């Protein structure tokens, strides 16, 4: 009897800790959204790189109709429609609902998003930037294409289990604990929050969480083909101007060119100010040597 | 016993026809297509070095490099990309099967490179300022194709 009670208590506690907790909307009060600044956040965060329709080019990339497929060990995730369409997209959302999705991975109906959506990085986004991003979002075209379901099998199709996962892997502190200059600090914000570089360049644990002890040390490609290179100073030995030039043009120091998903990343970085690319370089050069 | 052997050979010929084909050595084609990209990289290095200010701008050298890019862009591609020379069938290449699944797309991307090369050819001797944007066009053409048709480094 006592055993049953204890079990029930544990289950209840588990149910409590795994619930989807939206952000406290009062945190956003007092911020006024600036769509022009939001556009920069949008580009740096690579929103369109995943949420634009497959094969979209140019201005069509601003139509966030969804449909791109992302293979992983856990199944195939299909990017949803996040355009401001009232039914197909998120046109009916409030700012607080948007912020909960981006910073906490919680949907307006109180469910957990799969971490294919990199809220584990966006959780470090400032409130002001989320508000600006939302202001910019209102200027984007609406699209009526319905979202496609993810192709995820048991047990990963139990959304509640993502709540347990978040207890372990959703952390909003910085991986690089101290940023010694304002430039490194800006680079840290770009790399660890907006551009979410760690999501591909850091290996994952068996549960699919980022292994922070091997931060940016390179990882297998989630598609199963090839590897994503390390960005740590022992491996990425390019000079500062070479890295900045790569982020701007996609050319490596020996004038090979970027491929795969990095093409989309460079397309975004090319639109940011040169100082932002230099800040990323400063951050990468400040990374510690990996432990052997 | 003999009968078994004959059967086995017939079976192998029938069922594994494609894998016998895949054993084919495409080393000449691989060398040729990888070599053409290497020629481009060397000439892009000259133009990119000038654009970045690492090398002093020299109109004649820039023009020669840009002309070389145009030269490479005029090489006809299909003979260097025979069926079965993709990275699923043979080693030593990062060419994805998508090249053969969507040949029209692949060749139109090669044509885009030709357009970008013509652009830098027109701009090369007109001063260093024009090199940056023209390099951007070339880089865009490279990435557009590598995005879909080249496998990541393993």
CSV table of N, CA and C in Angstrom, one decimal, chain A residues 162-222:
chain,number,residue,atom,x,y,z
A,162,UNK,N,9.9,14.3,-24.1
A,162,UNK,CA,10.7,15.4,-24.3
A,162,UNK,C,10.9,16.3,-23.1
A,163,UNK,N,9.9,16.2,-22.2
A,163,UNK,CA,9.9,16.9,-20.9
A,163,UNK,C,11.1,16.4,-20.1
A,164,UNK,N,11.3,15.1,-20.0
A,164,UNK,CA,12.4,14.5,-19.3
A,164,UNK,C,13.7,15.0,-19.9
A,165,UNK,N,13.7,14.9,-21.3
A,165,UNK,CA,14.9,15.3,-22.0
A,165,UNK,C,15.3,16.7,-21.7
A,166,UNK,N,14.3,17.6,-21.6
A,166,UNK,CA,14.6,19.0,-21.4
A,166,UNK,C,15.2,19.2,-20.0
A,167,UNK,N,14.7,18.4,-19.0
A,167,UNK,CA,15.3,18.5,-17.7
A,167,UNK,C,16.8,18.3,-17.7
A,168,UNK,N,17.3,17.5,-18.6
A,168,UNK,CA,18.7,17.2,-18.7
A,168,UNK,C,19.4,18.2,-19.6
A,169,UNK,N,18.8,18.5,-20.8
A,169,UNK,CA,19.5,19.2,-21.8
A,169,UNK,C,19.2,20.6,-22.1
A,170,UNK,N,18.1,21.1,-21.5
A,170,UNK,CA,17.7,22.5,-21.8
A,170,UNK,C,18.3,23.4,-20.8
A,171,UNK,N,19.5,24.0,-21.1
A,171,UNK,CA,20.2,24.8,-20.2
A,171,UNK,C,20.4,26.2,-20.8
A,172,UNK,N,20.2,27.2,-20.0
A,172,UNK,CA,20.3,28.6,-20.6
A,172,UNK,C,21.6,29.3,-20.2
A,173,UNK,N,22.5,28.5,-19.5
A,173,UNK,CA,23.8,29.2,-19.2
A,173,UNK,C,24.7,29.0,-20.4
A,174,UNK,N,25.8,29.9,-20.5
A,174,UNK,CA,26.7,29.8,-21.6
A,174,UNK,C,27.7,28.7,-21.5
A,175,UNK,N,28.1,28.1,-22.6
A,175,UNK,CA,29.1,27.0,-22.6
A,175,UNK,C,30.4,27.7,-22.3
A,176,UNK,N,30.7,28.8,-23.0
A,176,UNK,CA,31.9,29.5,-22.7
A,176,UNK,C,31.6,30.5,-21.5
A,177,UNK,N,32.0,30.1,-20.3
A,177,UNK,CA,31.5,30.8,-19.1
A,177,UNK,C,31.8,32.2,-19.1
A,178,UNK,N,33.1,32.6,-19.5
A,178,UNK,CA,33.4,34.0,-19.5
A,178,UNK,C,33.9,34.5,-20.8
A,179,UNK,N,33.3,35.5,-21.3
A,179,UNK,CA,33.7,36.1,-22.5
A,179,UNK,C,34.5,37.4,-22.2
A,180,UNK,N,35.8,37.4,-22.6
A,180,UNK,CA,36.7,38.4,-22.1
A,180,UNK,C,36.7,39.7,-22.7
A,181,UNK,N,36.1,39.8,-23.9
A,181,UNK,CA,36.0,41.1,-24.6
A,181,UNK,C,34.6,41.2,-25.1
A,182,UNK,N,34.1,42.5,-25.4
A,182,UNK,CA,32.8,42.6,-26.0
A,182,UNK,C,32.7,41.9,-27.3
A,183,UNK,N,33.8,41.8,-28.1
A,183,UNK,CA,33.7,41.1,-29.4
A,183,UNK,C,33.5,39.6,-29.2
A,184,UNK,N,34.2,39.0,-28.2
A,184,UNK,CA,34.0,37.6,-27.9
A,184,UNK,C,32.6,37.4,-27.4
A,185,UNK,N,32.1,38.3,-26.6
A,185,UNK,CA,30.7,38.2,-26.1
A,185,UNK,C,29.7,38.2,-27.2
A,186,UNK,N,29.9,39.1,-28.2
A,186,UNK,CA,29.0,39.1,-29.3
A,186,UNK,C,29.1,37.8,-30.1
A,187,UNK,N,30.3,37.3,-30.3
A,187,UNK,CA,30.5,36.1,-31.0
A,187,UNK,C,29.9,34.9,-30.2
A,188,UNK,N,29.9,34.9,-28.9
A,188,UNK,CA,29.3,33.9,-28.1
A,188,UNK,C,27.8,33.9,-28.3
A,189,UNK,N,27.2,35.1,-28.4
A,189,UNK,CA,25.8,35.2,-28.6
A,189,UNK,C,25.4,34.7,-29.9
A,190,UNK,N,26.2,35.0,-30.9
A,190,UNK,CA,25.9,34.5,-32.3
A,190,UNK,C,26.1,33.0,-32.4
A,191,UNK,N,27.2,32.5,-31.9
A,191,UNK,CA,27.5,31.0,-32.0
A,191,UNK,C,26.6,30.2,-31.1
A,192,UNK,N,26.5,30.6,-29.8
A,192,UNK,CA,25.8,29.7,-28.9
A,192,UNK,C,24.3,29.9,-28.9
A,193,UNK,N,23.8,31.1,-29.3
A,193,UNK,CA,22.4,31.3,-29.3
A,193,UNK,C,21.8,31.4,-30.7
A,194,UNK,N,22.0,32.5,-31.4
A,194,UNK,CA,21.3,32.8,-32.6
A,194,UNK,C,21.6,31.7,-33.7
A,195,UNK,N,22.9,31.7,-34.1
A,195,UNK,CA,23.3,30.9,-35.3
A,195,UNK,C,23.3,29.4,-34.9
A,196,UNK,N,23.1,29.1,-33.7
A,196,UNK,CA,23.0,27.7,-33.1
A,196,UNK,C,24.0,26.7,-33.8
A,197,UNK,N,25.3,27.2,-33.8
A,197,UNK,CA,26.4,26.4,-34.5
A,197,UNK,C,26.6,25.0,-33.8
A,198,UNK,N,26.4,25.0,-32.4
A,198,UNK,CA,26.6,23.8,-31.7
A,198,UNK,C,25.7,22.7,-32.0
A,199,UNK,N,24.5,23.0,-32.6
A,199,UNK,CA,23.6,21.9,-32.9
A,199,UNK,C,24.1,20.9,-33.9
A,200,UNK,N,25.0,21.4,-34.8
A,200,UNK,CA,25.6,20.4,-35.7
A,200,UNK,C,27.0,20.1,-35.4
A,201,UNK,N,27.8,21.1,-34.9
A,201,UNK,CA,29.2,20.9,-34.7
A,201,UNK,C,29.6,20.3,-33.4
A,202,UNK,N,28.6,20.0,-32.5
A,202,UNK,CA,28.9,19.4,-31.3
A,202,UNK,C,28.3,18.0,-31.3
A,203,UNK,N,29.1,16.9,-30.8
A,203,UNK,CA,28.5,15.6,-30.9
A,203,UNK,C,27.3,15.5,-29.9
A,204,UNK,N,26.4,14.5,-30.1
A,204,UNK,CA,25.3,14.3,-29.2
A,204,UNK,C,25.5,13.0,-28.4
A,205,UNK,N,24.8,13.0,-27.3
A,205,UNK,CA,24.8,11.8,-26.4
A,205,UNK,C,23.8,10.8,-27.0
A,206,UNK,N,23.8,9.6,-26.4
A,206,UNK,CA,22.9,8.5,-26.9
A,206,UNK,C,21.4,9.0,-26.9
A,207,UNK,N,21.1,10.0,-26.0
A,207,UNK,CA,19.7,10.5,-25.9
A,207,UNK,C,19.5,11.7,-26.8
A,208,UNK,N,20.5,12.0,-27.6
A,208,UNK,CA,20.3,13.1,-28.5
A,208,UNK,C,20.5,14.5,-28.0
A,209,UNK,N,21.1,14.6,-26.8
A,209,UNK,CA,21.4,15.9,-26.2
A,209,UNK,C,22.8,16.3,-26.6
A,210,UNK,N,23.1,17.6,-26.6
A,210,UNK,CA,24.4,18.0,-27.0
A,210,UNK,C,25.4,17.7,-25.8
A,211,UNK,N,26.6,17.1,-26.2
A,211,UNK,CA,27.6,16.8,-25.2
A,211,UNK,C,28.5,18.0,-25.0
A,212,UNK,N,28.1,18.8,-24.0
A,212,UNK,CA,28.8,20.1,-23.8
A,212,UNK,C,30.3,19.9,-23.4
A,213,UNK,N,30.6,18.7,-23.0
A,213,UNK,CA,32.1,18.5,-22.7
A,213,UNK,C,32.9,18.4,-24.0
A,214,UNK,N,32.2,18.3,-25.1
A,214,UNK,CA,32.9,18.2,-26.4
A,214,UNK,C,32.4,19.3,-27.3
A,215,UNK,N,32.2,20.5,-26.7
A,215,UNK,CA,31.6,21.6,-27.4
A,215,UNK,C,32.4,22.0,-28.7
A,216,UNK,N,31.6,21.9,-29.8
A,216,UNK,CA,32.2,22.3,-31.2
A,216,UNK,C,33.4,21.5,-31.6
A,217,UNK,N,33.4,20.2,-31.1
A,217,UNK,CA,34.6,19.4,-31.5
A,217,UNK,C,34.3,18.5,-32.7
A,218,UNK,N,33.2,18.8,-33.4
A,218,UNK,CA,32.8,18.1,-34.6
A,218,UNK,C,31.9,16.9,-34.3
A,219,UNK,N,31.2,16.4,-35.2
A,219,UNK,CA,30.2,15.3,-35.0
A,219,UNK,C,29.9,14.6,-36.3
A,220,UNK,N,29.3,13.4,-36.1
A,220,UNK,CA,28.8,12.7,-37.4
A,220,UNK,C,27.7,13.6,-38.0
A,221,UNK,N,27.5,13.5,-39.3
A,221,UNK,CA,26.4,14.2,-39.9
A,221,UNK,C,25.1,13.4,-39.5
A,222,UNK,N,24.1,14.1,-39.0
A,222,UNK,CA,22.9,13.4,-38.7
A,222,UNK,C,22.2,12.7,-39.9
